PDB file of C-alpha atoms in Angstrom:
ATOM      1  CA  MET A   1     101.110 117.128 128.221  1.00 61.00           C
ATOM      2  CA  VAL A   2      97.930 118.913 127.456  1.00 68.00           C
ATOM      3  CA  LEU A   3      97.750 122.043 125.185  1.00 77.00           C
ATOM      4  CA  GLU A   4      96.719 125.166 126.853  1.00 85.00           C
ATOM      5  CA  PRO A   5      93.741 127.099 125.516  1.00 84.00           C
ATOM      6  CA  ASP A   6      95.868 130.017 124.443  1.00 89.00           C
ATOM      7  CA  ILE A   7      97.995 127.666 122.398  1.00 90.00           C
ATOM      8  CA  ILE A   8      94.812 126.422 120.689  1.00 89.00           C
ATOM      9  CA  ILE A   9      93.704 129.919 119.829  1.00 90.00           C
ATOM     10  CA  ALA A  10      97.098 130.816 118.425  1.00 92.00           C
ATOM     11  CA  PHE A  11      97.302 127.604 116.529  1.00 91.00           C
ATOM     12  CA  LYS A  12      93.797 128.316 115.036  1.00 91.00           C
ATOM     13  CA  ARG A  13      94.978 131.742 113.976  1.00 92.00           C
ATOM     14  CA  GLY A  14      97.990 130.238 112.173  1.00 93.00           C
ATOM     15  CA  ASP A  15     100.772 130.999 114.569  1.00 93.00           C
ATOM     16  CA  GLY A  16     103.810 128.875 113.664  1.00 93.00           C
ATOM     17  CA  THR A  17     105.082 128.686 117.204  1.00 94.00           C
ATOM     18  CA  ALA A  18     101.728 127.334 118.354  1.00 93.00           C
ATOM     19  CA  PHE A  19     102.040 124.702 115.589  1.00 94.00           C
ATOM     20  CA  GLU A  20     105.476 123.737 116.910  1.00 94.00           C
ATOM     21  CA  GLN A  21     103.929 123.184 120.256  1.00 94.00           C
ATOM     22  CA  VAL A  22     101.193 121.048 118.923  1.00 94.00           C
ATOM     23  CA  TYR A  23     103.869 119.118 116.871  1.00 94.00           C
ATOM     24  CA  LYS A  24     106.077 118.534 119.960  1.00 93.00           C
ATOM     25  CA  THR A  25     103.120 117.503 122.103  1.00 92.00           C
ATOM     26  CA  TYR A  26     101.896 114.706 119.761  1.00 93.00           C
ATOM     27  CA  PHE A  27     104.718 113.611 117.380  1.00 95.00           C
ATOM     28  CA  LYS A  28     106.412 111.043 119.576  1.00 94.00           C
ATOM     29  CA  ARG A  29     103.217 109.392 120.706  1.00 93.00           C
ATOM     30  CA  LEU A  30     101.647 109.373 117.321  1.00 96.00           C
ATOM     31  CA  ALA A  31     104.816 107.957 115.701  1.00 95.00           C
ATOM     32  CA  TYR A  32     104.904 105.181 118.373  1.00 94.00           C
ATOM     33  CA  PHE A  33     101.216 104.470 117.637  1.00 93.00           C
ATOM     34  CA  ALA A  34     101.758 104.240 113.903  1.00 95.00           C
ATOM     35  CA  ASN A  35     104.849 102.087 114.203  1.00 93.00           C
ATOM     36  CA  LYS A  36     102.913  99.706 116.462  1.00 92.00           C
ATOM     37  CA  LEU A  37     100.328  99.386 113.527  1.00 91.00           C
ATOM     38  CA  ILE A  38     102.700  99.096 110.535  1.00 92.00           C
ATOM     39  CA  GLY A  39     105.974  98.035 112.063  1.00 91.00           C
ATOM     40  CA  ASP A  40     108.087 100.515 110.024  1.00 92.00           C
ATOM     41  CA  PRO A  41     109.575 103.267 112.153  1.00 93.00           C
ATOM     42  CA  GLU A  42     110.623 105.518 109.279  1.00 95.00           C
ATOM     43  CA  GLN A  43     107.239 105.236 107.557  1.00 96.00           C
ATOM     44  CA  ALA A  44     105.504 105.784 110.850  1.00 96.00           C
ATOM     45  CA  GLU A  45     107.319 109.113 111.301  1.00 96.00           C
ATOM     46  CA  ASP A  46     106.397 110.145 107.761  1.00 96.00           C
ATOM     47  CA  ILE A  47     102.821 109.250 108.375  1.00 97.00           C
ATOM     48  CA  THR A  48     102.874 111.233 111.627  1.00 97.00           C
ATOM     49  CA  THR A  49     104.412 114.236 109.983  1.00 96.00           C
ATOM     50  CA  GLU A  50     101.857 114.176 107.121  1.00 97.00           C
ATOM     51  CA  SER A  51      99.001 113.818 109.652  1.00 97.00           C
ATOM     52  CA  LEU A  52     100.361 116.913 111.609  1.00 96.00           C
ATOM     53  CA  LEU A  53     100.578 118.918 108.382  1.00 96.00           C
ATOM     54  CA  LYS A  54      96.994 117.966 107.506  1.00 96.00           C
ATOM     55  CA  LEU A  55      95.978 119.084 110.923  1.00 96.00           C
ATOM     56  CA  TRP A  56      97.700 122.445 110.129  1.00 95.00           C
ATOM     57  CA  ASP A  57      95.784 122.725 106.939  1.00 95.00           C
ATOM     58  CA  ARG A  58      92.491 122.232 108.823  1.00 94.00           C
ATOM     59  CA  ARG A  59      93.429 124.084 112.046  1.00 93.00           C
ATOM     60  CA  HIS A  60      90.443 126.444 111.793  1.00 92.00           C
ATOM     61  CA  GLN A  61      88.125 123.460 112.363  1.00 92.00           C
ATOM     62  CA  PHE A  62      89.425 122.692 116.000  1.00 89.00           C
ATOM     63  CA  ASP A  63      88.588 124.460 119.089  1.00 87.00           C
ATOM     64  CA  ASN A  64      89.840 122.051 121.902  1.00 88.00           C
ATOM     65  CA  PRO A  65      92.752 119.716 122.591  1.00 87.00           C
ATOM     66  CA  SER A  66      90.596 116.669 122.765  1.00 87.00           C
ATOM     67  CA  HIS A  67      89.249 117.196 119.268  1.00 91.00           C
ATOM     68  CA  ILE A  68      92.765 117.692 117.913  1.00 93.00           C
ATOM     69  CA  LYS A  69      94.043 114.522 119.592  1.00 91.00           C
ATOM     70  CA  SER A  70      91.141 112.370 118.490  1.00 91.00           C
ATOM     71  CA  TRP A  71      91.389 113.646 114.922  1.00 95.00           C
ATOM     72  CA  LEU A  72      95.158 113.033 114.880  1.00 95.00           C
ATOM     73  CA  TYR A  73      94.849 109.454 116.141  1.00 94.00           C
ATOM     74  CA  ILE A  74      92.083 108.594 113.610  1.00 93.00           C
ATOM     75  CA  THR A  75      94.037 110.304 110.743  1.00 96.00           C
ATOM     76  CA  VAL A  76      97.212 108.328 111.635  1.00 96.00           C
ATOM     77  CA  ARG A  77      95.247 105.104 111.882  1.00 94.00           C
ATOM     78  CA  ASN A  78      93.689 105.679 108.543  1.00 93.00           C
ATOM     79  CA  ALA A  79      97.020 106.598 106.961  1.00 95.00           C
ATOM     80  CA  CYS A  80      98.499 103.360 108.267  1.00 93.00           C
ATOM     81  CA  ILE A  81      95.644 101.364 106.822  1.00 90.00           C
ATOM     82  CA  ASN A  82      96.225 103.123 103.503  1.00 90.00           C
ATOM     83  CA  PHE A  83      99.995 102.501 103.731  1.00 91.00           C
ATOM     84  CA  MET A  84      99.395  98.781 104.315  1.00 87.00           C
ATOM     85  CA  GLN A  85      96.937  98.560 101.423  1.00 83.00           C
ATOM     86  CA  GLU A  86      99.400 100.170  99.173  1.00 82.00           C
ATOM     87  CA  THR A  87     102.196  97.859 100.299  1.00 79.00           C
ATOM     88  CA  VAL A  88     100.089  94.892  99.738  1.00 72.00           C
ATOM     89  CA  ARG A  89      99.468  96.092  96.174  1.00 70.00           C
ATOM     90  CA  HIS A  90     103.248  96.288  95.670  1.00 64.00           C
ATOM     91  CA  SER A  91     104.136  92.760  96.914  1.00 57.00           C
ATOM     92  CA  ARG A  92     103.392  91.974 100.513  1.00 53.00           C
ATOM     93  CA  SER A  93     101.111  89.312 101.554  1.00 57.00           C
ATOM     94  CA  HIS A  94      97.297  89.838 102.117  1.00 59.00           C
ATOM     95  CA  GLN A  95      97.762  88.623 105.622  1.00 60.00           C
ATOM     96  CA  GLU A  96      99.244  92.012 106.817  1.00 60.00           C
ATOM     97  CA  ILE A  97      96.395  94.080 105.438  1.00 57.00           C
ATOM     98  CA  SER A  98      93.908  91.650 106.720  1.00 62.00           C
ATOM     99  CA  TYR A  99      95.372  91.864 110.128  1.00 63.00           C
ATOM    100  CA  LEU A 100      95.353  95.603 110.178  1.00 62.00           C
ATOM    101  CA  SER A 101      91.925  95.873 108.671  1.00 62.00           C
ATOM    102  CA  THR A 102      90.352  93.476 111.082  1.00 61.00           C
ATOM    103  CA  HIS A 103      92.259  94.719 114.141  1.00 61.00           C
ATOM    104  CA  GLU A 104      89.937  94.953 117.002  1.00 58.00           C
ATOM    105  CA  GLU A 105      89.165  98.375 118.400  1.00 61.00           C
ATOM    106  CA  GLU A 106      90.682  97.148 121.724  1.00 62.00           C
ATOM    107  CA  ASP A 107      94.019  96.479 120.030  1.00 73.00           C
ATOM    108  CA  ILE A 108      94.050  99.966 118.504  1.00 74.00           C
ATOM    109  CA  ASP A 109      93.069 101.503 121.735  1.00 74.00           C
ATOM    110  CA  ARG A 110      95.783  99.490 123.575  1.00 77.00           C
ATOM    111  CA  HIS A 111      98.380 100.810 121.165  1.00 80.00           C
ATOM    112  CA  ARG A 112      97.028 104.298 121.734  1.00 80.00           C
ATOM    113  CA  ILE A 113      97.271 103.873 125.535  1.00 78.00           C
ATOM    114  CA  ASP A 114     100.736 102.422 125.204  1.00 80.00           C
ATOM    115  CA  ALA A 115     101.855 105.511 123.139  1.00 84.00           C
ATOM    116  CA  GLU A 116     100.356 107.860 125.880  1.00 82.00           C
ATOM    117  CA  LEU A 117     101.999 105.924 128.679  1.00 81.00           C
ATOM    118  CA  ILE A 118     105.338 105.858 126.789  1.00 83.00           C
ATOM    119  CA  ASN A 119     105.071 109.672 126.401  1.00 82.00           C
ATOM    120  CA  GLU A 120     104.387 110.077 130.134  1.00 84.00           C
ATOM    121  CA  ILE A 121     107.372 107.905 131.093  1.00 86.00           C
ATOM    122  CA  HIS A 122     109.586 109.966 128.830  1.00 84.00           C
ATOM    123  CA  HIS A 123     108.228 113.096 130.498  1.00 84.00           C
ATOM    124  CA  GLN A 124     108.771 111.550 133.971  1.00 87.00           C
ATOM    125  CA  LEU A 125     112.422 110.515 133.206  1.00 88.00           C
ATOM    126  CA  GLN A 126     113.538 114.187 133.505  1.00 89.00           C
ATOM    127  CA  PHE A 127     112.697 114.140 137.194  1.00 90.00           C
ATOM    128  CA  LEU A 128     114.819 111.023 137.947  1.00 91.00           C
ATOM    129  CA  PRO A 129     118.433 111.245 139.118  1.00 94.00           C
ATOM    130  CA  ALA A 130     120.586 111.407 135.944  1.00 92.00           C
ATOM    131  CA  GLN A 131     122.156 107.971 136.088  1.00 94.00           C
ATOM    132  CA  CYS A 132     118.748 106.274 136.755  1.00 94.00           C
ATOM    133  CA  ALA A 133     117.119 108.062 133.885  1.00 92.00           C
ATOM    134  CA  GLN A 134     120.051 107.212 131.593  1.00 93.00           C
ATOM    135  CA  VAL A 135     120.015 103.388 132.563  1.00 94.00           C
ATOM    136  CA  PHE A 136     116.161 103.237 132.037  1.00 92.00           C
ATOM    137  CA  GLU A 137     116.409 104.853 128.696  1.00 88.00           C
ATOM    138  CA  LEU A 138     119.163 102.644 127.455  1.00 90.00           C
ATOM    139  CA  ILE A 139     117.544  99.356 128.648  1.00 90.00           C
ATOM    140  CA  TYR A 140     113.830 100.035 128.009  1.00 85.00           C
ATOM    141  CA  PHE A 141     113.805 102.451 125.132  1.00 81.00           C
ATOM    142  CA  ARG A 142     117.003 101.478 123.241  1.00 81.00           C
ATOM    143  CA  GLY A 143     116.934  97.847 124.035  1.00 86.00           C
ATOM    144  CA  LYS A 144     120.365  97.509 125.414  1.00 88.00           C
ATOM    145  CA  SER A 145     121.179  94.640 127.845  1.00 92.00           C
ATOM    146  CA  THR A 146     122.518  95.115 131.346  1.00 91.00           C
ATOM    147  CA  VAL A 147     126.064  94.296 130.150  1.00 93.00           C
ATOM    148  CA  GLU A 148     125.913  96.617 127.190  1.00 93.00           C
ATOM    149  CA  THR A 149     124.528  99.464 129.355  1.00 94.00           C
ATOM    150  CA  ALA A 150     127.251  98.866 131.944  1.00 94.00           C
ATOM    151  CA  ASN A 151     129.937  99.000 129.154  1.00 94.00           C
ATOM    152  CA  LEU A 152     128.479 102.212 127.650  1.00 93.00           C
ATOM    153  CA  LEU A 153     128.288 103.998 131.043  1.00 93.00           C
ATOM    154  CA  GLN A 154     131.684 102.531 132.188  1.00 95.00           C
ATOM    155  CA  THR A 155     130.223 101.121 135.383  1.00 94.00           C
ATOM    156  CA  SER A 156     129.449  97.712 136.828  1.00 94.00           C
ATOM    157  CA  THR A 157     126.539  95.496 136.016  1.00 92.00           C
ATOM    158  CA  LYS A 158     125.543  95.550 139.677  1.00 95.00           C
ATOM    159  CA  ASN A 159     125.411  99.365 139.578  1.00 94.00           C
ATOM    160  CA  VAL A 160     123.233  99.112 136.386  1.00 93.00           C
ATOM    161  CA  LEU A 161     120.823  96.736 137.976  1.00 93.00           C
ATOM    162  CA  ASN A 162     120.630  98.955 141.047  1.00 94.00           C
ATOM    163  CA  GLN A 163     119.940 102.119 139.034  1.00 94.00           C
ATOM    164  CA  LYS A 164     117.336 100.307 136.879  1.00 93.00           C
ATOM    165  CA  LEU A 165     115.537  99.125 140.057  1.00 93.00           C
ATOM    166  CA  LYS A 166     115.685 102.559 141.546  1.00 94.00           C
ATOM    167  CA  ALA A 167     114.373 104.043 138.314  1.00 92.00           C
ATOM    168  CA  ILE A 168     111.452 101.576 138.179  1.00 90.00           C
ATOM    169  CA  LYS A 169     110.612 102.242 141.820  1.00 91.00           C
ATOM    170  CA  LEU A 170     110.648 106.080 141.280  1.00 90.00           C
ATOM    171  CA  LEU A 171     108.671 105.975 138.077  1.00 88.00           C
ATOM    172  CA  LYS A 172     105.984 103.740 139.633  1.00 87.00           C
ATOM    173  CA  ALA A 173     105.672 106.202 142.397  1.00 86.00           C
ATOM    174  CA  GLN A 174     105.456 109.129 140.107  1.00 85.00           C
ATOM    175  CA  LEU A 175     102.993 107.452 137.760  1.00 81.00           C
ATOM    176  CA  LEU A 176     100.809 106.293 140.656  1.00 83.00           C
ATOM    177  CA  LYS A 177     100.758 109.876 141.910  1.00 82.00           C
ATOM    178  CA  ARG A 178      99.450 110.901 138.479  1.00 76.00           C
ATOM    179  CA  GLY A 179      96.734 108.287 138.532  1.00 73.00           C
ATOM    180  CA  LEU A 180      98.461 106.000 136.122  1.00 63.00           C
ATOM    181  CA  PHE A 181      99.255 102.404 136.695  1.00 57.00           C
ATOM    182  CA  LEU A 182     102.178 100.579 135.134  1.00 49.00           C
ATOM    183  CA  PHE A 183     103.619  97.158 135.361  1.00 46.00           C
ATOM    184  CA  LEU A 184     107.349  97.487 134.947  1.00 44.00           C
TER     185      LEU A 184
END
């Protein structure tokens, strides 16, 4: 999802509704990105929220969505590095901070691309038949097994497998139409 120019203008003026739109647009993907870097979902969400609040404080500096997006990813990455450094000071091994500090740019870019792709998949789920979307969500985003999913949905494992395959097929088609490639 891309922010429209009128949202950027309103955001820059201090419109709270525009900030909500910016928040909704970036929160999930930034939290995913942060979690991939630090491995702590709650802290990743805190870092993401703090980064978005910093953006709000500096909103007058941004004129277009690409600058906002770049600034947010850099800010989240830096906050993750700071978090890991602080964690090391308080007891964790130096290996964790060393790993994050020496992360190759490709790894960070890969996590960023993953976050964007996950966001797009979440968006595309709304266009799938309800049961396909539900099965996909449970298996791929919540880590449920086929049997657990069948029990939760009170259906057969065969039906879950069929719905999963149908969801994958439909998502691939949608993502290919949008110029994205995905190995599911």
